Amino acid sequence: MAARRDGGEILVGLDIGTTKVAAVVGEVTERGIDVIGVGQQMCKGFRRGTVINIDQTAASIRAAVAEAAQMSGCEIGVAHIGISGQHVQALDSTGLVAVKGGEVTPDDVARVLENARAQNLPRDREILHAVPQEYIIDDEPGIHEPVGMSGVRLEAKVHIVTGSASQIHNMLKCCALCDIEVAGVTLEHIAAAEATLQDDEKKLGVALVDVGGSLTNVAVYADGTLRHTAVVAMGGSHISNDIRIGLRTVEEEAERIKRRYACALASMVDPEESINVPRVGHRPPDTVPRSALCSIVGPRAEEILTDVRRAIDASGFADVLNGGVVLTGGGACIAGLEELAEQVMQMHGQVRVGKPVGFGGMTGMVDSPMFATAVGLLLRAARRENGHDAAWTAKTRERDGNRGKRILEVLRQWF
């Protein structure tokens, strides 16, 4: 159970990424949810969606949560976390059941979704999401709200997202070391979409591109529902590394230069503009044309976007993206990336940068694409979904039978 402050329920979204850990605290009100605290720390011990050092990752989580707790004035003991990485896989499944009584009931919907979830997965896989794409009643497709409709046979097409059980366990252990109970695990693609995409865009067809530290997440929506997910194994840290090598500077300075001066299109930069670049060792700083920085940033950004386009093409929905492409994540803050994406994806005027929306309170603190996932986790937790497309939770663990029992046994050993 989440904490309360003056009668309002307190929820926490925790985004654990390669370059940063972001914790956002929200208070549920009659109007929706208000952000009341934010914490952010550099992340160590985490790479490409994988925990490589539990103690370092836990230390980063602890520091970010402590900062958010101090700002909000709340004790944080429960959080909703995001997960991504190349270990995340997706498949489409179908469920079929007979309708009891001739009219579809919520119980029939639950049974058909459970039928679709009954996949013979390897022991090292856990179901994160089972997203209904459409229902079919007596061979009539395209139904999104089947309850109350007449029929004798109910079919469901479902997009199932799975993750590595060991990686989920490692994430849980990092949080447990910080005395934080994980209320749910959500795919970061879905969380970022919750905070940045409009319902009309999802109906028209839209691709969300979340440019993170070492990964770029892609989620394709059409007809109002999730249709495809993918992960590109490059992100903003690859651009930072190129800057570090190309300008022969230290890692911290490369990151600072990227955030302040990087541009993905050289045509957008004044050719006379220069920047100061600190050198390694005791060498004096150097003055470099900003256009030289763009010549480093541009090719890598184009490579990332090209791989994103391939992922979208592979989804089979590239031709129905009438809502265009939405860029978000920390990498989306790079100047010129929006314009370069229009060129690479051949979508003139159909690419925008997505910032978190749909909440109140301290909006200025999280008014940046880099907080899209953390805010999205908060919004999903507040929405209290019916469970068909809910995040991985203790409840779904129990419903998953033997797989759930294995996880609970591991948790008992930890505590």
PDB file of C-alpha atoms in Angstrom, residues 97-394:
ATOM      1  CA  VAL A  97     -12.881 -19.348 -25.155  1.00  0.00           C
ATOM      2  CA  ALA A  98     -16.581 -20.178 -25.320  1.00  0.00           C
ATOM      3  CA  VAL A  99     -18.876 -17.400 -24.085  1.00  0.00           C
ATOM      4  CA  LYS A 100     -20.989 -18.459 -21.123  1.00  0.00           C
ATOM      5  CA  GLY A 101     -24.639 -17.406 -21.306  1.00  0.00           C
ATOM      6  CA  GLY A 102     -24.495 -15.981 -24.814  1.00  0.00           C
ATOM      7  CA  GLU A 103     -23.266 -12.541 -23.681  1.00  0.00           C
ATOM      8  CA  VAL A 104     -19.645 -11.539 -23.066  1.00  0.00           C
ATOM      9  CA  THR A 105     -18.906 -10.782 -19.416  1.00  0.00           C
ATOM     10  CA  PRO A 106     -15.770  -9.444 -17.699  1.00  0.00           C
ATOM     11  CA  ASP A 107     -15.099 -13.020 -16.591  1.00  0.00           C
ATOM     12  CA  ASP A 108     -15.083 -14.158 -20.247  1.00  0.00           C
ATOM     13  CA  VAL A 109     -12.584 -11.408 -21.087  1.00  0.00           C
ATOM     14  CA  ALA A 110     -10.351 -12.412 -18.186  1.00  0.00           C
ATOM     15  CA  ARG A 111     -10.476 -16.071 -19.281  1.00  0.00           C
ATOM     16  CA  VAL A 112      -9.599 -15.354 -22.903  1.00  0.00           C
ATOM     17  CA  LEU A 113      -6.671 -13.147 -21.891  1.00  0.00           C
ATOM     18  CA  GLU A 114      -5.462 -15.807 -19.486  1.00  0.00           C
ATOM     19  CA  ASN A 115      -5.729 -18.301 -22.350  1.00  0.00           C
ATOM     20  CA  ALA A 116      -3.587 -16.039 -24.543  1.00  0.00           C
ATOM     21  CA  ARG A 117      -1.015 -15.664 -21.759  1.00  0.00           C
ATOM     22  CA  ALA A 118      -0.633 -19.443 -21.418  1.00  0.00           C
ATOM     23  CA  GLN A 119       2.562 -19.597 -23.456  1.00  0.00           C
ATOM     24  CA  ASN A 120       5.145 -22.328 -23.086  1.00  0.00           C
ATOM     25  CA  LEU A 121       7.917 -19.907 -22.150  1.00  0.00           C
ATOM     26  CA  PRO A 122      11.456 -20.920 -21.157  1.00  0.00           C
ATOM     27  CA  ARG A 123      12.100 -20.994 -17.431  1.00  0.00           C
ATOM     28  CA  ASP A 124      14.229 -17.870 -17.626  1.00  0.00           C
ATOM     29  CA  ARG A 125      11.421 -15.676 -19.055  1.00  0.00           C
ATOM     30  CA  GLU A 126       8.756 -13.688 -17.195  1.00  0.00           C
ATOM     31  CA  ILE A 127       5.682 -12.032 -18.720  1.00  0.00           C
ATOM     32  CA  LEU A 128       5.815  -8.262 -18.199  1.00  0.00           C
ATOM     33  CA  HIS A 129       2.714  -7.291 -20.190  1.00  0.00           C
ATOM     34  CA  ALA A 130      -0.122  -8.907 -22.077  1.00  0.00           C
ATOM     35  CA  VAL A 131      -1.624  -6.092 -24.166  1.00  0.00           C
ATOM     36  CA  PRO A 132      -4.971  -6.817 -25.900  1.00  0.00           C
ATOM     37  CA  GLN A 133      -4.871  -5.657 -29.513  1.00  0.00           C
ATOM     38  CA  GLU A 134      -8.362  -6.666 -30.589  1.00  0.00           C
ATOM     39  CA  TYR A 135     -11.189  -9.046 -29.764  1.00  0.00           C
ATOM     40  CA  ILE A 136     -13.070 -11.228 -32.232  1.00  0.00           C
ATOM     41  CA  ILE A 137     -16.623 -12.396 -31.492  1.00  0.00           C
ATOM     42  CA  ASP A 138     -17.983 -15.118 -33.779  1.00  0.00           C
ATOM     43  CA  ASP A 139     -15.486 -14.208 -36.548  1.00  0.00           C
ATOM     44  CA  GLU A 140     -16.294 -10.464 -36.275  1.00  0.00           C
ATOM     45  CA  PRO A 141     -12.899  -8.709 -35.815  1.00  0.00           C
ATOM     46  CA  GLY A 142     -11.891  -5.218 -34.722  1.00  0.00           C
ATOM     47  CA  ILE A 143     -13.734  -5.167 -31.379  1.00  0.00           C
ATOM     48  CA  HIS A 144     -12.078  -3.272 -28.520  1.00  0.00           C
ATOM     49  CA  GLU A 145     -14.818  -3.369 -25.846  1.00  0.00           C
ATOM     50  CA  PRO A 146     -16.442  -6.842 -26.008  1.00  0.00           C
ATOM     51  CA  VAL A 147     -18.263  -6.799 -22.645  1.00  0.00           C
ATOM     52  CA  GLY A 148     -22.032  -6.877 -23.127  1.00  0.00           C
ATOM     53  CA  MET A 149     -21.920  -8.059 -26.741  1.00  0.00           C
ATOM     54  CA  SER A 150     -23.736 -11.227 -27.812  1.00  0.00           C
ATOM     55  CA  GLY A 151     -21.872 -14.236 -29.135  1.00  0.00           C
ATOM     56  CA  VAL A 152     -20.833 -17.809 -28.522  1.00  0.00           C
ATOM     57  CA  ARG A 153     -17.080 -17.603 -29.144  1.00  0.00           C
ATOM     58  CA  LEU A 154     -14.620 -14.954 -27.950  1.00  0.00           C
ATOM     59  CA  GLU A 155     -11.123 -14.624 -29.367  1.00  0.00           C
ATOM     60  CA  ALA A 156      -8.375 -12.201 -28.316  1.00  0.00           C
ATOM     61  CA  LYS A 157      -5.209 -11.149 -30.105  1.00  0.00           C
ATOM     62  CA  VAL A 158      -2.608 -10.142 -27.524  1.00  0.00           C
ATOM     63  CA  HIS A 159       0.872  -8.612 -27.663  1.00  0.00           C
ATOM     64  CA  ILE A 160       2.960 -10.313 -24.966  1.00  0.00           C
ATOM     65  CA  VAL A 161       6.148  -8.701 -23.657  1.00  0.00           C
ATOM     66  CA  THR A 162       8.594 -10.866 -21.706  1.00  0.00           C
ATOM     67  CA  GLY A 163      11.814 -10.146 -19.862  1.00  0.00           C
ATOM     68  CA  SER A 164      14.710 -12.084 -18.426  1.00  0.00           C
ATOM     69  CA  ALA A 165      13.759 -13.469 -15.012  1.00  0.00           C
ATOM     70  CA  SER A 166      17.300 -12.995 -13.719  1.00  0.00           C
ATOM     71  CA  GLN A 167      17.350  -9.332 -14.755  1.00  0.00           C
ATOM     72  CA  ILE A 168      13.983  -8.699 -13.122  1.00  0.00           C
ATOM     73  CA  HIS A 169      15.267 -10.375  -9.961  1.00  0.00           C
ATOM     74  CA  ASN A 170      18.435  -8.264  -9.992  1.00  0.00           C
ATOM     75  CA  MET A 171      16.385  -5.080 -10.297  1.00  0.00           C
ATOM     76  CA  LEU A 172      14.194  -6.197  -7.399  1.00  0.00           C
ATOM     77  CA  LYS A 173      17.236  -6.986  -5.301  1.00  0.00           C
ATOM     78  CA  CYS A 174      18.746  -3.546  -5.914  1.00  0.00           C
ATOM     79  CA  CYS A 175      15.505  -1.958  -4.700  1.00  0.00           C
ATOM     80  CA  ALA A 176      15.282  -4.347  -1.743  1.00  0.00           C
ATOM     81  CA  LEU A 177      18.752  -3.250  -0.621  1.00  0.00           C
ATOM     82  CA  CYS A 178      17.341   0.288  -0.487  1.00  0.00           C
ATOM     83  CA  ASP A 179      14.326  -0.872   1.574  1.00  0.00           C
ATOM     84  CA  ILE A 180      12.016  -0.207  -1.380  1.00  0.00           C
ATOM     85  CA  GLU A 181       9.183  -2.568  -2.222  1.00  0.00           C
ATOM     86  CA  VAL A 182       8.501  -2.873  -5.948  1.00  0.00           C
ATOM     87  CA  ALA A 183       4.765  -2.527  -6.601  1.00  0.00           C
ATOM     88  CA  GLY A 184       5.084  -3.111 -10.341  1.00  0.00           C
ATOM     89  CA  VAL A 185       7.544  -3.436 -13.225  1.00  0.00           C
ATOM     90  CA  THR A 186       6.621  -1.710 -16.486  1.00  0.00           C
ATOM     91  CA  LEU A 187       8.320  -1.783 -19.866  1.00  0.00           C
ATOM     92  CA  GLU A 188       9.944   1.623 -20.301  1.00  0.00           C
ATOM     93  CA  HIS A 189       8.547   1.994 -23.836  1.00  0.00           C
ATOM     94  CA  ILE A 190       5.014   1.788 -22.460  1.00  0.00           C
ATOM     95  CA  ALA A 191       5.732   4.113 -19.545  1.00  0.00           C
ATOM     96  CA  ALA A 192       7.241   6.794 -21.794  1.00  0.00           C
ATOM     97  CA  ALA A 193       4.271   6.499 -24.169  1.00  0.00           C
ATOM     98  CA  GLU A 194       1.903   7.020 -21.233  1.00  0.00           C
ATOM     99  CA  ALA A 195       3.488  10.398 -20.505  1.00  0.00           C
ATOM    100  CA  THR A 196       4.047  11.717 -24.034  1.00  0.00           C
ATOM    101  CA  LEU A 197       1.529  10.280 -26.519  1.00  0.00           C
ATOM    102  CA  GLN A 198      -2.019  11.510 -27.041  1.00  0.00           C
ATOM    103  CA  ASP A 199      -4.891   9.078 -27.554  1.00  0.00           C
ATOM    104  CA  ASP A 200      -5.557  10.519 -31.014  1.00  0.00           C
ATOM    105  CA  GLU A 201      -1.964   9.801 -32.032  1.00  0.00           C
ATOM    106  CA  LYS A 202      -2.283   6.195 -30.905  1.00  0.00           C
ATOM    107  CA  LYS A 203      -5.475   5.812 -32.946  1.00  0.00           C
ATOM    108  CA  LEU A 204      -3.919   7.375 -36.063  1.00  0.00           C
ATOM    109  CA  GLY A 205      -0.741   5.330 -35.727  1.00  0.00           C
ATOM    110  CA  VAL A 206       2.440   6.637 -34.104  1.00  0.00           C
ATOM    111  CA  ALA A 207       5.941   5.456 -33.283  1.00  0.00           C
ATOM    112  CA  LEU A 208       7.485   6.411 -29.951  1.00  0.00           C
ATOM    113  CA  VAL A 209      11.288   6.619 -30.016  1.00  0.00           C
ATOM    114  CA  ASP A 210      12.795   6.857 -26.521  1.00  0.00           C
ATOM    115  CA  VAL A 211      16.491   7.726 -26.904  1.00  0.00           C
ATOM    116  CA  GLY A 212      18.113   6.653 -23.644  1.00  0.00           C
ATOM    117  CA  GLY A 213      21.695   6.384 -22.470  1.00  0.00           C
ATOM    118  CA  SER A 214      22.844   3.187 -24.166  1.00  0.00           C
ATOM    119  CA  LEU A 215      19.558   1.978 -25.684  1.00  0.00           C
ATOM    120  CA  THR A 216      16.821   3.429 -27.847  1.00  0.00           C
ATOM    121  CA  ASN A 217      13.364   1.981 -27.225  1.00  0.00           C
ATOM    122  CA  VAL A 218      10.771   1.858 -29.996  1.00  0.00           C
ATOM    123  CA  ALA A 219       7.028   1.340 -29.498  1.00  0.00           C
ATOM    124  CA  VAL A 220       4.556   1.361 -32.388  1.00  0.00           C
ATOM    125  CA  TYR A 221       0.876   2.122 -31.754  1.00  0.00           C
ATOM    126  CA  ALA A 222      -2.003   1.757 -34.214  1.00  0.00           C
ATOM    127  CA  ASP A 223      -5.779   1.701 -33.782  1.00  0.00           C
ATOM    128  CA  GLY A 224      -5.287   2.878 -30.219  1.00  0.00           C
ATOM    129  CA  THR A 225      -3.184  -0.021 -28.957  1.00  0.00           C
ATOM    130  CA  LEU A 226       0.413  -1.248 -28.767  1.00  0.00           C
ATOM    131  CA  ARG A 227       1.373  -3.210 -31.880  1.00  0.00           C
ATOM    132  CA  HIS A 228       5.149  -3.611 -31.789  1.00  0.00           C
ATOM    133  CA  THR A 229       8.117  -3.078 -29.478  1.00  0.00           C
ATOM    134  CA  ALA A 230      11.824  -3.072 -30.263  1.00  0.00           C
ATOM    135  CA  VAL A 231      15.163  -2.077 -28.751  1.00  0.00           C
ATOM    136  CA  VAL A 232      18.040  -0.482 -30.683  1.00  0.00           C
ATOM    137  CA  ALA A 233      21.411  -1.104 -29.027  1.00  0.00           C
ATOM    138  CA  MET A 234      22.619   2.508 -29.261  1.00  0.00           C
ATOM    139  CA  GLY A 235      21.789   5.716 -27.431  1.00  0.00           C
ATOM    140  CA  GLY A 236      23.052   9.021 -26.146  1.00  0.00           C
ATOM    141  CA  SER A 237      26.109   7.565 -24.396  1.00  0.00           C
ATOM    142  CA  HIS A 238      27.440   6.415 -27.772  1.00  0.00           C
ATOM    143  CA  ILE A 239      27.323  10.026 -28.946  1.00  0.00           C
ATOM    144  CA  SER A 240      29.113  11.131 -25.767  1.00  0.00           C
ATOM    145  CA  ASN A 241      31.812   8.508 -26.324  1.00  0.00           C
ATOM    146  CA  ASP A 242      32.305   9.680 -29.908  1.00  0.00           C
ATOM    147  CA  ILE A 243      32.745  13.243 -28.623  1.00  0.00           C
ATOM    148  CA  ARG A 244      35.218  12.086 -25.984  1.00  0.00           C
ATOM    149  CA  ILE A 245      37.365  10.342 -28.592  1.00  0.00           C
ATOM    150  CA  GLY A 246      36.938  12.888 -31.379  1.00  0.00           C
ATOM    151  CA  LEU A 247      37.744  15.918 -29.219  1.00  0.00           C
ATOM    152  CA  ARG A 248      40.210  14.032 -26.979  1.00  0.00           C
ATOM    153  CA  THR A 249      38.582  15.080 -23.737  1.00  0.00           C
ATOM    154  CA  VAL A 250      37.440  13.407 -20.524  1.00  0.00           C
ATOM    155  CA  GLU A 251      34.106  11.614 -20.161  1.00  0.00           C
ATOM    156  CA  GLU A 252      32.458  14.227 -17.917  1.00  0.00           C
ATOM    157  CA  GLU A 253      33.372  17.056 -20.280  1.00  0.00           C
ATOM    158  CA  ALA A 254      32.163  15.105 -23.306  1.00  0.00           C
ATOM    159  CA  GLU A 255      28.766  14.702 -21.641  1.00  0.00           C
ATOM    160  CA  ARG A 256      28.645  18.411 -20.753  1.00  0.00           C
ATOM    161  CA  ILE A 257      29.606  19.435 -24.290  1.00  0.00           C
ATOM    162  CA  LYS A 258      26.950  17.140 -25.749  1.00  0.00           C
ATOM    163  CA  ARG A 259      24.193  18.600 -23.602  1.00  0.00           C
ATOM    164  CA  ARG A 260      25.191  22.215 -24.178  1.00  0.00           C
ATOM    165  CA  TYR A 261      26.554  22.415 -27.703  1.00  0.00           C
ATOM    166  CA  ALA A 262      25.758  19.235 -29.663  1.00  0.00           C
ATOM    167  CA  CYS A 263      23.665  19.522 -32.811  1.00  0.00           C
ATOM    168  CA  ALA A 264      22.717  16.697 -35.161  1.00  0.00           C
ATOM    169  CA  LEU A 265      22.633  18.947 -38.230  1.00  0.00           C
ATOM    170  CA  ALA A 266      25.642  21.071 -39.153  1.00  0.00           C
ATOM    171  CA  SER A 267      23.419  23.329 -41.289  1.00  0.00           C
ATOM    172  CA  MET A 268      21.750  24.597 -38.100  1.00  0.00           C
ATOM    173  CA  VAL A 269      25.036  25.850 -36.590  1.00  0.00           C
ATOM    174  CA  ASP A 270      26.840  29.153 -37.151  1.00  0.00           C
ATOM    175  CA  PRO A 271      30.095  28.215 -38.939  1.00  0.00           C
ATOM    176  CA  GLU A 272      31.890  30.989 -37.029  1.00  0.00           C
ATOM    177  CA  GLU A 273      30.885  29.706 -33.595  1.00  0.00           C
ATOM    178  CA  SER A 274      33.558  28.043 -31.454  1.00  0.00           C
ATOM    179  CA  ILE A 275      33.603  26.132 -28.171  1.00  0.00           C
ATOM    180  CA  ASN A 276      36.262  25.552 -25.511  1.00  0.00           C
ATOM    181  CA  VAL A 277      37.264  21.928 -25.003  1.00  0.00           C
ATOM    182  CA  PRO A 278      39.206  20.842 -21.886  1.00  0.00           C
ATOM    183  CA  ARG A 279      41.949  18.349 -22.716  1.00  0.00           C
ATOM    184  CA  VAL A 280      43.083  15.277 -20.822  1.00  0.00           C
ATOM    185  CA  GLY A 281      45.993  15.428 -18.437  1.00  0.00           C
ATOM    186  CA  HIS A 282      47.474  18.861 -17.798  1.00  0.00           C
ATOM    187  CA  ARG A 283      47.189  20.084 -21.365  1.00  0.00           C
ATOM    188  CA  PRO A 284      45.605  23.505 -21.848  1.00  0.00           C
ATOM    189  CA  PRO A 285      42.040  23.693 -23.243  1.00  0.00           C
ATOM    190  CA  ASP A 286      41.584  24.080 -26.966  1.00  0.00           C
ATOM    191  CA  THR A 287      39.165  26.079 -29.103  1.00  0.00           C
ATOM    192  CA  VAL A 288      37.221  24.013 -31.627  1.00  0.00           C
ATOM    193  CA  PRO A 289      34.628  25.106 -34.224  1.00  0.00           C
ATOM    194  CA  ARG A 290      31.165  23.989 -33.203  1.00  0.00           C
ATOM    195  CA  SER A 291      30.729  22.632 -36.726  1.00  0.00           C
ATOM    196  CA  ALA A 292      33.495  20.114 -35.928  1.00  0.00           C
ATOM    197  CA  LEU A 293      31.419  18.883 -33.008  1.00  0.00           C
ATOM    198  CA  CYS A 294      28.431  18.502 -35.341  1.00  0.00           C
ATOM    199  CA  SER A 295      30.530  16.405 -37.714  1.00  0.00           C
ATOM    200  CA  ILE A 296      31.040  13.991 -34.814  1.00  0.00           C
ATOM    201  CA  VAL A 297      27.471  14.003 -33.489  1.00  0.00           C
ATOM    202  CA  GLY A 298      25.635  13.907 -36.827  1.00  0.00           C
ATOM    203  CA  PRO A 299      26.826  10.528 -38.191  1.00  0.00           C
ATOM    204  CA  ARG A 300      26.124   8.679 -34.933  1.00  0.00           C
ATOM    205  CA  ALA A 301      22.695  10.284 -34.587  1.00  0.00           C
ATOM    206  CA  GLU A 302      21.907   9.314 -38.182  1.00  0.00           C
ATOM    207  CA  GLU A 303      23.051   5.737 -37.483  1.00  0.00           C
ATOM    208  CA  ILE A 304      20.725   5.499 -34.480  1.00  0.00           C
ATOM    209  CA  LEU A 305      17.780   6.886 -36.426  1.00  0.00           C
ATOM    210  CA  THR A 306      18.473   4.583 -39.364  1.00  0.00           C
ATOM    211  CA  ASP A 307      18.310   1.571 -37.061  1.00  0.00           C
ATOM    212  CA  VAL A 308      15.093   2.974 -35.585  1.00  0.00           C
ATOM    213  CA  ARG A 309      13.613   3.229 -39.056  1.00  0.00           C
ATOM    214  CA  ARG A 310      14.545  -0.411 -39.729  1.00  0.00           C
ATOM    215  CA  ALA A 311      12.804  -1.424 -36.498  1.00  0.00           C
ATOM    216  CA  ILE A 312       9.673   0.482 -37.520  1.00  0.00           C
ATOM    217  CA  ASP A 313       9.734  -1.076 -40.991  1.00  0.00           C
ATOM    218  CA  ALA A 314      10.056  -4.528 -39.407  1.00  0.00           C
ATOM    219  CA  SER A 315       6.883  -3.910 -37.387  1.00  0.00           C
ATOM    220  CA  GLY A 316       4.755  -3.973 -40.545  1.00  0.00           C
ATOM    221  CA  PHE A 317       3.019  -0.727 -39.493  1.00  0.00           C
ATOM    222  CA  ALA A 318       5.330   1.813 -41.128  1.00  0.00           C
ATOM    223  CA  ASP A 319       2.685   2.707 -43.717  1.00  0.00           C
ATOM    224  CA  VAL A 320      -0.014   3.547 -41.144  1.00  0.00           C
ATOM    225  CA  LEU A 321       1.906   5.989 -38.934  1.00  0.00           C
ATOM    226  CA  ASN A 322      -0.363   8.911 -39.696  1.00  0.00           C
ATOM    227  CA  GLY A 323       0.447  10.340 -36.272  1.00  0.00           C
ATOM    228  CA  GLY A 324       4.137  10.439 -37.165  1.00  0.00           C
ATOM    229  CA  VAL A 325       7.056   9.873 -34.789  1.00  0.00           C
ATOM    230  CA  VAL A 326       7.543  11.193 -31.253  1.00  0.00           C
ATOM    231  CA  LEU A 327      11.096  11.478 -29.908  1.00  0.00           C
ATOM    232  CA  THR A 328      11.632  11.426 -26.164  1.00  0.00           C
ATOM    233  CA  GLY A 329      14.247  10.446 -23.587  1.00  0.00           C
ATOM    234  CA  GLY A 330      17.428  12.326 -22.709  1.00  0.00           C
ATOM    235  CA  GLY A 331      18.843  11.900 -26.226  1.00  0.00           C
ATOM    236  CA  ALA A 332      15.875  13.752 -27.698  1.00  0.00           C
ATOM    237  CA  CYS A 333      17.232  16.953 -26.093  1.00  0.00           C
ATOM    238  CA  ILE A 334      20.035  17.130 -28.689  1.00  0.00           C
ATOM    239  CA  ALA A 335      19.421  20.068 -31.008  1.00  0.00           C
ATOM    240  CA  GLY A 336      18.612  19.161 -34.587  1.00  0.00           C
ATOM    241  CA  LEU A 337      17.623  15.562 -33.821  1.00  0.00           C
ATOM    242  CA  GLU A 338      13.990  16.277 -34.669  1.00  0.00           C
ATOM    243  CA  GLU A 339      14.944  17.743 -38.059  1.00  0.00           C
ATOM    244  CA  LEU A 340      17.390  14.909 -38.779  1.00  0.00           C
ATOM    245  CA  ALA A 341      14.704  12.343 -37.923  1.00  0.00           C
ATOM    246  CA  GLU A 342      12.374  13.941 -40.471  1.00  0.00           C
ATOM    247  CA  GLN A 343      15.046  13.453 -43.127  1.00  0.00           C
ATOM    248  CA  VAL A 344      16.033   9.894 -42.190  1.00  0.00           C
ATOM    249  CA  MET A 345      12.439   8.688 -41.810  1.00  0.00           C
ATOM    250  CA  GLN A 346      11.135  10.782 -44.703  1.00  0.00           C
ATOM    251  CA  MET A 347       8.402  12.288 -42.525  1.00  0.00           C
ATOM    252  CA  HIS A 348       8.479  16.008 -43.144  1.00  0.00           C
ATOM    253  CA  GLY A 349       6.525  17.832 -40.465  1.00  0.00           C
ATOM    254  CA  GLN A 350       5.540  14.558 -38.750  1.00  0.00           C
ATOM    255  CA  VAL A 351       8.234  14.331 -36.065  1.00  0.00           C
ATOM    256  CA  ARG A 352       8.027  16.059 -32.692  1.00  0.00           C
ATOM    257  CA  VAL A 353       9.835  15.954 -29.348  1.00  0.00           C
ATOM    258  CA  GLY A 354       7.614  14.594 -26.583  1.00  0.00           C
ATOM    259  CA  LYS A 355       7.703  15.998 -23.048  1.00  0.00           C
ATOM    260  CA  PRO A 356       5.715  14.549 -20.132  1.00  0.00           C
ATOM    261  CA  VAL A 357       2.135  15.856 -19.849  1.00  0.00           C
ATOM    262  CA  GLY A 358      -1.040  14.955 -17.962  1.00  0.00           C
ATOM    263  CA  PHE A 359      -0.071  15.934 -14.407  1.00  0.00           C
ATOM    264  CA  GLY A 360       0.072  18.929 -12.105  1.00  0.00           C
ATOM    265  CA  GLY A 361       2.183  20.164  -9.231  1.00  0.00           C
ATOM    266  CA  MET A 362       5.870  20.831  -9.831  1.00  0.00           C
ATOM    267  CA  THR A 363       5.596  20.575 -13.602  1.00  0.00           C
ATOM    268  CA  GLY A 364       8.687  22.674 -14.215  1.00  0.00           C
ATOM    269  CA  MET A 365      10.875  20.136 -12.434  1.00  0.00           C
ATOM    270  CA  VAL A 366      10.121  17.367 -14.936  1.00  0.00           C
ATOM    271  CA  ASP A 367       9.367  19.400 -18.067  1.00  0.00           C
ATOM    272  CA  SER A 368      11.953  17.525 -20.107  1.00  0.00           C
ATOM    273  CA  PRO A 369      11.980  14.424 -22.339  1.00  0.00           C
ATOM    274  CA  MET A 370      14.510  12.817 -19.970  1.00  0.00           C
ATOM    275  CA  PHE A 371      11.754  12.428 -17.344  1.00  0.00           C
ATOM    276  CA  ALA A 372       9.229  10.798 -19.707  1.00  0.00           C
ATOM    277  CA  THR A 373       9.688   7.280 -18.330  1.00  0.00           C
ATOM    278  CA  ALA A 374       9.621   8.248 -14.641  1.00  0.00           C
ATOM    279  CA  VAL A 375       6.492  10.387 -15.067  1.00  0.00           C
ATOM    280  CA  GLY A 376       4.877   7.685 -17.204  1.00  0.00           C
ATOM    281  CA  LEU A 377       5.417   5.145 -14.437  1.00  0.00           C
ATOM    282  CA  LEU A 378       3.700   7.555 -12.070  1.00  0.00           C
ATOM    283  CA  LEU A 379       0.732   8.095 -14.401  1.00  0.00           C
ATOM    284  CA  ARG A 380       0.249   4.367 -15.017  1.00  0.00           C
ATOM    285  CA  ALA A 381       0.289   3.674 -11.304  1.00  0.00           C
ATOM    286  CA  ALA A 382      -2.309   6.402 -10.736  1.00  0.00           C
ATOM    287  CA  ARG A 383      -4.584   5.196 -13.517  1.00  0.00           C
ATOM    288  CA  ARG A 384      -5.330   1.930 -11.702  1.00  0.00           C
ATOM    289  CA  GLU A 385      -5.680  -0.175 -14.800  1.00  0.00           C
ATOM    290  CA  ASN A 386      -7.946  -3.197 -14.858  1.00  0.00           C
ATOM    291  CA  GLY A 387      -5.012  -5.588 -14.981  1.00  0.00           C
ATOM    292  CA  HIS A 388      -5.240  -6.695 -18.638  1.00  0.00           C
ATOM    293  CA  ASP A 389      -2.331  -4.419 -19.593  1.00  0.00           C
ATOM    294  CA  ALA A 390      -0.980  -3.875 -16.109  1.00  0.00           C
ATOM    295  CA  ALA A 391       2.672  -3.907 -15.167  1.00  0.00           C
ATOM    296  CA  TRP A 392       4.303  -7.011 -13.763  1.00  0.00           C
ATOM    297  CA  THR A 393       3.092  -7.163 -10.138  1.00  0.00           C
ATOM    298  CA  ALA A 394       2.907  -9.535  -7.217  1.00  0.00           C
TER     299      ALA A 394
END
